[in-house]
Every structure is written in structure tokens, then in C-alpha cells.
């Protein structure tokens, strides 16, 4: 029975992940893009869900930014804000003021975030060739080192 429940839960997660690929996110320029387009390519992609009001998210983004020399040209970092319609107008100015070197998107209705199982931010995935290979919720200083190390495992040699 436990094996059946486990198998069914894996199947359900796979279906939910496949459905999430079609959900659209919005760039800071207002362009709509399917999540599958955001994570495509051969390079590993770190996808970080965050919000302007989330202090751990801001610490995580600053820490990843500080490691830019280590990941630049090897790993893509995509940052997706879950700020709602009321606060999403703050996101472009916030990103500019922090000089974030990431690809930035918005999921203001949190459809993608919820479909991927998100409940709290920061919520981070690593995707490789369009498939999730790692996920983590929350942030503790030092997590960024492990995250980068994990992503670099998927670099084509």
C-alpha cells in the first residue's frame, strides 16, 4: 500500500510539473513567457522564487550576486517575484536599485509558484535540460554555496 501511495504521489508530481511548464511568467518589460522557455537550454538554471517583502529572499539574492564570478557564463540564474498585483510595481525599481544580475520575471498571481509546490519563499529549484534536479525552501547563510555547487554538477564537460 505504501509503495502504491508513493508511486501515485510521484506520478501526480510529474503531471503537476509538466503542467507548470506551460504557465506564463512576465518579464520586467511586460513580455509573457512560458516557464518551459525560461528554463530551456543545456546550462543548469537556478530558479529562485522571492518577494520584495521577504528578508531571507533578499539575503539569498545578495549572496548569489556576490558569487557571480563563479557562476557567470556557466549557470543561468532566474529570479521570479511572487509579489502580488498591489506590490508588483515595486519590483523593477527594487531590481534596479540592487543591481541584480539575474533574469527577472514576475508571477504576481503565484500560479507557477503554487503549481510547483511553493508555500513559502525563498523557494529555489535547479533545472537541467528542462527537468527539476534539486529544490530547497528557506535560506540560511551558506546555502548559496551549496546551491551553486549543486548547479555546477550539471555543467557539460
Coordinates of N, CA and C in Angstrom, one line a residue:
X1 N 0.8 -1.2 0.0 CA 0.0 0.0 0.0 C 0.9 1.3 0.0
X2 N 1.9 1.3 0.8 CA 2.8 2.4 0.9 C 3.5 2.7 -0.4
X3 N 3.9 1.6 -1.1 CA 4.5 1.7 -2.4 C 3.6 2.2 -3.4
X4 N 2.3 1.9 -3.4 CA 1.3 2.4 -4.3 C 1.1 3.9 -4.1
X5 N 1.0 4.3 -2.8 CA 0.8 5.7 -2.5 C 2.0 6.5 -3.0
X6 N 3.2 6.0 -2.7 CA 4.4 6.7 -3.1 C 4.5 6.8 -4.7
X7 N 4.1 5.7 -5.4 CA 4.1 5.8 -6.8 C 3.1 6.8 -7.4
X8 N 1.9 6.8 -6.8 CA 0.9 7.7 -7.2 C 1.3 9.2 -6.9
X9 N 2.0 9.4 -5.8 CA 2.4 10.8 -5.5 C 3.5 11.2 -6.5
X10 N 4.4 10.3 -6.9 CA 5.4 10.7 -7.9 C 4.7 11.0 -9.2
X11 N 3.7 10.2 -9.6 CA 3.0 10.4 -10.8 C 2.3 11.8 -10.8
X12 N 1.6 12.1 -9.7 CA 0.9 13.3 -9.6 C 1.9 14.5 -9.7
X13 N 3.1 14.4 -9.0 CA 4.1 15.4 -9.0 C 4.6 15.6 -10.5
X14 N 4.8 14.6 -11.2 CA 5.2 14.7 -12.6 C 4.2 15.4 -13.4
X15 N 3.0 15.0 -13.2 CA 1.9 15.7 -14.0 C 1.8 17.2 -13.7
X16 N 1.9 17.5 -12.4 CA 1.9 18.9 -11.9 C 3.1 19.7 -12.5
X17 N 4.3 19.1 -12.5 CA 5.5 19.7 -13.1 C 5.3 19.9 -14.6
X18 N 4.8 19.0 -15.3 CA 4.6 19.1 -16.7 C 3.6 20.2 -17.0
X19 N 2.5 20.3 -16.2 CA 1.5 21.4 -16.4 C 2.2 22.7 -16.1
X20 N 3.0 22.8 -15.1 CA 3.7 24.1 -14.8 C 4.5 24.6 -15.9
X21 N 5.0 23.8 -16.8 CA 5.9 24.2 -17.9 C 5.1 25.2 -18.8
X22 N 3.8 25.1 -18.9 CA 3.0 25.9 -19.8 C 2.6 27.3 -19.1
X23 N 2.7 27.4 -17.8 CA 2.3 28.6 -17.2 C 3.2 29.8 -17.6
X24 N 2.6 30.9 -17.8 CA 3.4 32.1 -18.3 C 3.8 32.9 -17.1
X25 N 5.0 33.5 -17.2 CA 5.5 34.5 -16.3 C 5.8 35.7 -17.1
X26 N 5.9 36.9 -16.4 CA 6.1 38.1 -17.1 C 7.4 38.8 -16.8
X27 N 8.1 39.2 -17.9 CA 9.4 39.9 -17.7 C 9.2 41.3 -17.2
X28 N 10.2 42.0 -16.8 CA 10.1 43.3 -16.3 C 9.6 44.3 -17.4
X29 N 9.8 43.9 -18.7 CA 9.4 44.6 -19.8 C 7.9 44.3 -20.2
X30 N 7.3 43.4 -19.5 CA 5.9 43.1 -19.8 C 5.7 41.9 -20.8
X31 N 6.8 41.3 -21.2 CA 6.7 40.1 -22.1 C 6.3 38.9 -21.4
X32 N 5.3 38.2 -21.9 CA 4.8 36.9 -21.3 C 5.7 35.8 -21.9
X33 N 6.1 34.9 -21.1 CA 6.9 33.8 -21.5 C 6.5 32.5 -20.7
X34 N 6.4 31.4 -21.5 CA 6.0 30.1 -20.8 C 7.2 29.7 -20.0
X35 N 7.0 29.1 -18.8 CA 8.0 28.7 -17.9 C 9.0 27.7 -18.6
X36 N 8.5 26.9 -19.5 CA 9.4 26.0 -20.3 C 10.4 26.8 -21.1
X37 N 10.0 27.9 -21.6 CA 11.0 28.8 -22.3 C 12.0 29.4 -21.4
X38 N 11.6 29.7 -20.2 CA 12.5 30.3 -19.2 C 13.6 29.3 -18.8
X39 N 13.3 28.1 -18.7 CA 14.3 27.1 -18.2 C 14.9 26.3 -19.3
X40 N 14.7 26.6 -20.5 CA 15.2 25.8 -21.6 C 16.7 26.0 -21.8
X41 N 17.4 25.1 -22.4 CA 18.8 25.2 -22.7 C 19.6 24.1 -22.0
X42 N 20.9 24.0 -22.4 CA 21.8 23.0 -21.8 C 22.4 23.4 -20.5
X43 N 22.5 24.7 -20.2 CA 23.1 25.1 -19.0 C 22.1 24.9 -17.8
X44 N 22.7 24.6 -16.6 CA 21.8 24.5 -15.5 C 21.2 25.9 -15.2
X45 N 19.9 25.8 -14.7 CA 19.2 27.1 -14.4 C 18.8 27.0 -12.9
X46 N 19.3 28.0 -12.2 CA 18.8 28.2 -10.8 C 17.6 29.1 -10.9
X47 N 16.4 28.6 -10.4 CA 15.2 29.4 -10.3 C 14.9 29.7 -8.9
X48 N 14.9 31.0 -8.6 CA 14.6 31.4 -7.2 C 13.3 32.2 -7.1
X49 N 12.3 31.7 -6.4 CA 11.1 32.5 -6.1 C 11.3 33.4 -4.9
X50 N 10.9 34.6 -5.0 CA 11.2 35.6 -3.9 C 10.1 36.7 -3.9
X51 N 10.1 37.6 -2.9 CA 9.2 38.7 -2.9 C 10.0 39.9 -2.2
X52 N 9.6 41.1 -2.6 CA 10.3 42.3 -2.1 C 10.2 42.4 -0.6
X53 N 9.1 41.8 0.0 CA 8.9 41.9 1.5 C 9.6 40.8 2.3
X54 N 10.3 39.9 1.6 CA 10.9 38.7 2.2 C 12.3 38.9 2.5
X55 N 12.7 39.2 3.8 CA 14.1 39.4 4.2 C 15.0 38.3 3.8
X56 N 14.7 37.0 4.1 CA 15.6 35.9 3.7 C 15.8 35.9 2.2
X57 N 14.8 36.2 1.4 CA 14.9 36.2 0.0 C 16.0 37.2 -0.5
X58 N 15.9 38.4 0.1 CA 16.9 39.5 -0.2 C 18.3 39.1 0.2
X59 N 18.4 38.5 1.3 CA 19.8 38.0 1.7 C 20.3 36.9 0.7
X60 N 19.4 36.0 0.3 CA 19.8 35.0 -0.6 C 20.2 35.6 -1.9
X61 N 19.5 36.5 -2.5 CA 19.8 37.1 -3.8 C 21.1 37.9 -3.7
X62 N 21.4 38.6 -2.6 CA 22.6 39.3 -2.4 C 23.8 38.3 -2.4
X63 N 23.6 37.2 -1.7 CA 24.7 36.2 -1.5 C 25.0 35.5 -2.9
X64 N 23.9 35.2 -3.7 CA 24.1 34.7 -5.0 C 24.8 35.7 -5.9
X65 N 24.4 36.9 -5.8 CA 25.0 38.0 -6.6 C 26.5 38.1 -6.3
X66 N 26.9 38.0 -5.0 CA 28.3 38.0 -4.6 C 29.1 36.9 -5.3
X67 N 28.5 35.8 -5.6 CA 29.2 34.7 -6.2 C 29.1 34.7 -7.7
X68 N 28.7 35.9 -8.3 CA 28.5 36.0 -9.7 C 29.7 35.5 -10.6
X69 N 30.9 35.8 -10.1 CA 32.1 35.4 -10.9 C 32.2 33.9 -11.0
X70 N 31.7 33.2 -10.0 CA 31.8 31.7 -10.1 C 30.8 31.1 -11.0
X71 N 29.6 31.7 -11.1 CA 28.5 31.1 -11.9 C 28.3 31.8 -13.3
X72 N 28.8 33.0 -13.4 CA 28.5 33.7 -14.7 C 29.1 32.9 -15.9
X73 N 28.4 32.8 -17.0 CA 28.7 32.0 -18.2 C 28.7 30.5 -18.0
X74 N 28.3 30.0 -16.8 CA 28.2 28.6 -16.6 C 26.8 28.2 -16.2
X75 N 26.2 29.0 -15.4 CA 24.8 28.7 -14.8 C 24.0 29.9 -15.0
X76 N 22.7 29.7 -15.4 CA 21.8 30.9 -15.5 C 21.1 31.0 -14.2
X77 N 20.8 32.2 -13.7 CA 20.1 32.4 -12.5 C 18.8 33.2 -12.9
X78 N 17.7 32.7 -12.6 CA 16.4 33.3 -13.0 C 15.7 33.5 -11.6
X79 N 15.3 34.8 -11.5 CA 14.6 35.2 -10.2 C 13.2 35.5 -10.5
X80 N 12.2 34.9 -9.8 CA 10.8 35.1 -10.1 C 10.1 35.7 -8.9
X81 N 9.7 36.9 -9.0 CA 9.0 37.6 -7.9 C 7.6 37.1 -7.8
X82 N 7.1 36.8 -6.6 CA 5.7 36.5 -6.4 C 4.9 37.6 -5.7
X83 N 5.5 38.8 -5.8 CA 4.8 40.0 -5.3 C 3.4 40.1 -6.0
X84 N 2.4 40.3 -5.3 CA 1.0 40.4 -5.9 C 0.8 41.6 -6.7
X85 N -0.4 41.8 -7.3 CA -0.7 42.9 -8.2 C -0.5 44.2 -7.5
X86 N -0.7 44.3 -6.2 CA -0.6 45.6 -5.4 C 0.9 46.0 -5.3
X87 N 1.8 45.0 -5.1 CA 3.2 45.4 -4.9 C 4.1 45.1 -6.1
X88 N 3.6 44.5 -7.2 CA 4.5 44.2 -8.3 C 5.1 45.4 -9.0
X89 N 4.5 46.5 -8.8 CA 5.0 47.8 -9.4 C 6.3 48.2 -8.7
X90 N 6.6 47.7 -7.5 CA 7.9 48.0 -6.8 C 9.0 47.1 -7.4
X91 N 8.7 46.0 -8.0 CA 9.8 45.1 -8.4 C 10.8 45.7 -9.4
X92 N 10.5 46.4 -10.5 CA 11.5 46.9 -11.4 C 12.5 47.9 -10.7
X93 N 12.0 48.8 -9.9 CA 12.8 49.7 -9.1 C 13.7 49.0 -8.1
X94 N 13.1 48.0 -7.5 CA 13.9 47.2 -6.5 C 15.1 46.5 -7.2
X95 N 14.8 45.9 -8.3 CA 15.8 45.1 -9.0 C 16.9 46.1 -9.5
X96 N 16.5 47.2 -10.0 CA 17.5 48.2 -10.5 C 18.4 48.7 -9.3
X97 N 17.7 49.0 -8.2 CA 18.5 49.6 -7.0 C 19.5 48.6 -6.5
X98 N 19.2 47.3 -6.6 CA 20.1 46.3 -6.0 C 21.1 45.8 -7.1
X99 N 20.9 46.3 -8.3 CA 21.8 45.9 -9.5 C 21.9 44.3 -9.6
X100 N 20.7 43.7 -9.6 CA 20.7 42.2 -9.6 C 21.0 41.7 -11.0
X101 N 22.0 40.8 -11.2 CA 22.5 40.4 -12.5 C 21.7 39.2 -13.0
X102 N 20.5 39.0 -12.5 CA 19.7 37.8 -12.9 C 18.7 38.1 -14.0
X103 N 18.1 37.1 -14.6 CA 16.9 37.3 -15.4 C 15.8 37.4 -14.4
X104 N 15.0 38.4 -14.6 CA 13.9 38.6 -13.6 C 12.5 38.5 -14.3
X105 N 11.7 37.7 -13.6 CA 10.3 37.6 -14.1 C 9.4 37.8 -12.9
X106 N 8.1 37.9 -13.2 CA 7.1 38.0 -12.1 C 6.0 37.0 -12.3
X107 N 5.5 36.5 -11.2 CA 4.4 35.5 -11.1 C 3.4 36.1 -10.1
X108 N 2.8 37.2 -10.5 CA 2.0 38.0 -9.5 C 0.8 37.3 -9.0
X109 N 0.3 36.4 -9.7 CA -0.9 35.6 -9.2 C -0.4 34.3 -8.6
X110 N 0.9 34.1 -8.5 CA 1.5 32.9 -7.9 C 1.1 31.6 -8.4
X111 N 0.6 31.6 -9.7 CA 0.1 30.3 -10.3 C 1.3 29.3 -10.5
X112 N 2.4 29.8 -11.0 CA 3.5 28.9 -11.2 C 4.1 28.5 -9.8
X113 N 4.3 29.4 -8.9 CA 4.8 29.1 -7.6 C 4.0 28.0 -6.9
X114 N 2.7 28.2 -6.9 CA 1.9 27.2 -6.3 C 1.9 25.8 -7.0
X115 N 1.9 25.9 -8.3 CA 1.8 24.6 -9.1 C 3.1 23.8 -8.9
X116 N 4.2 24.5 -8.5 CA 5.5 23.8 -8.3 C 5.6 23.4 -6.8
X117 N 4.6 23.6 -6.0 CA 4.6 23.2 -4.6 C 5.1 24.2 -3.7
X118 N 5.2 25.5 -4.1 CA 5.7 26.5 -3.2 C 4.7 26.9 -2.2
X119 N 5.2 27.1 -1.0 CA 4.3 27.6 0.1 C 4.9 28.8 0.8
X120 N 6.3 28.8 0.9 CA 7.0 29.9 1.5 C 8.2 30.3 0.6
X121 N 8.6 31.5 0.7 CA 9.8 32.0 0.0 C 10.9 32.3 1.0
X122 N 12.1 32.2 0.5 CA 12.6 31.8 -0.8 C 12.4 30.3 -1.1
X123 N 12.1 30.0 -2.3 CA 11.9 28.7 -2.8 C 12.7 28.5 -4.1
X124 N 13.7 27.6 -4.1 CA 14.7 27.5 -5.1 C 14.6 26.1 -5.8
X125 N 14.7 26.2 -7.1 CA 14.9 25.0 -7.9 C 16.2 25.1 -8.7
X126 N 16.7 23.9 -9.1 CA 17.7 23.9 -10.1 C 17.1 23.0 -11.2
X127 N 17.1 23.5 -12.4 CA 16.6 22.8 -13.6 C 17.8 22.5 -14.5
X128 N 17.8 21.3 -15.1 CA 18.8 21.0 -16.1 C 18.1 20.3 -17.3
X129 N 18.3 20.9 -18.4 CA 17.6 20.5 -19.7 C 16.1 20.4 -19.5
X130 N 15.6 21.4 -18.8 CA 14.1 21.5 -18.6 C 13.5 20.6 -17.5
X131 N 14.4 19.9 -16.8 CA 13.9 19.0 -15.7 C 14.4 19.4 -14.3
X132 N 13.5 19.4 -13.3 CA 14.0 19.8 -12.0 C 14.9 18.7 -11.4
X133 N 16.1 19.1 -10.9 CA 17.0 18.2 -10.3 C 17.3 18.5 -8.9
X134 N 16.8 19.6 -8.4 CA 17.0 20.0 -7.0 C 16.0 21.0 -6.6
X135 N 15.5 21.0 -5.3 CA 14.7 22.1 -4.8 C 15.0 22.3 -3.3
X136 N 14.7 23.5 -2.9 CA 15.0 23.9 -1.5 C 14.1 25.0 -1.1
X137 N 13.7 25.0 0.1 CA 12.8 26.1 0.6 C 13.6 26.7 1.8
X138 N 13.5 28.1 1.9 CA 14.1 28.8 3.0 C 15.5 29.2 2.7
X139 N 16.1 30.0 3.6 CA 17.5 30.4 3.4 C 18.2 30.5 4.7
X140 N 19.4 30.0 4.7 CA 20.4 30.1 5.8 C 21.7 30.5 5.2
X141 N 22.4 31.5 5.7 CA 23.7 31.9 5.2 C 24.6 30.7 4.9
X142 N 25.1 30.6 3.7 CA 25.9 29.5 3.3 C 25.2 28.6 2.3
X143 N 23.8 28.7 2.3 CA 23.0 27.9 1.3 C 23.4 28.1 -0.1
X144 N 23.8 29.4 -0.4 CA 24.1 29.8 -1.7 C 25.3 29.0 -2.3
X145 N 26.3 28.7 -1.4 CA 27.5 28.0 -1.8 C 27.1 26.6 -2.2
X146 N 26.3 25.9 -1.4 CA 25.8 24.6 -1.7 C 25.0 24.6 -3.0
X147 N 24.1 25.6 -3.2 CA 23.3 25.7 -4.4 C 24.1 25.8 -5.6
X148 N 25.1 26.7 -5.6 CA 26.0 26.8 -6.7 C 26.8 25.5 -7.0
X149 N 27.3 24.9 -6.0 CA 28.0 23.7 -6.1 C 27.1 22.6 -6.8
X150 N 25.9 22.5 -6.3 CA 24.9 21.6 -6.9 C 24.6 21.9 -8.4
X151 N 24.4 23.1 -8.7 CA 24.2 23.5 -10.1 C 25.4 23.2 -11.0
X152 N 26.6 23.5 -10.5 CA 27.8 23.2 -11.3 C 28.0 21.8 -11.6
X153 N 27.4 20.9 -10.9 CA 27.5 19.4 -11.2 C 26.9 19.1 -12.6
X154 N 26.0 20.0 -13.1 CA 25.3 19.7 -14.3 C 26.0 20.4 -15.5
X155 N 27.1 21.0 -15.3 CA 27.8 21.6 -16.4 C 28.3 20.5 -17.4
X156 N 28.0 20.8 -18.7 CA 28.5 19.8 -19.7 C 30.0 19.9 -19.8
X157 N 30.7 18.8 -19.8 CA 32.1 18.8 -19.8 C 32.6 18.4 -21.2

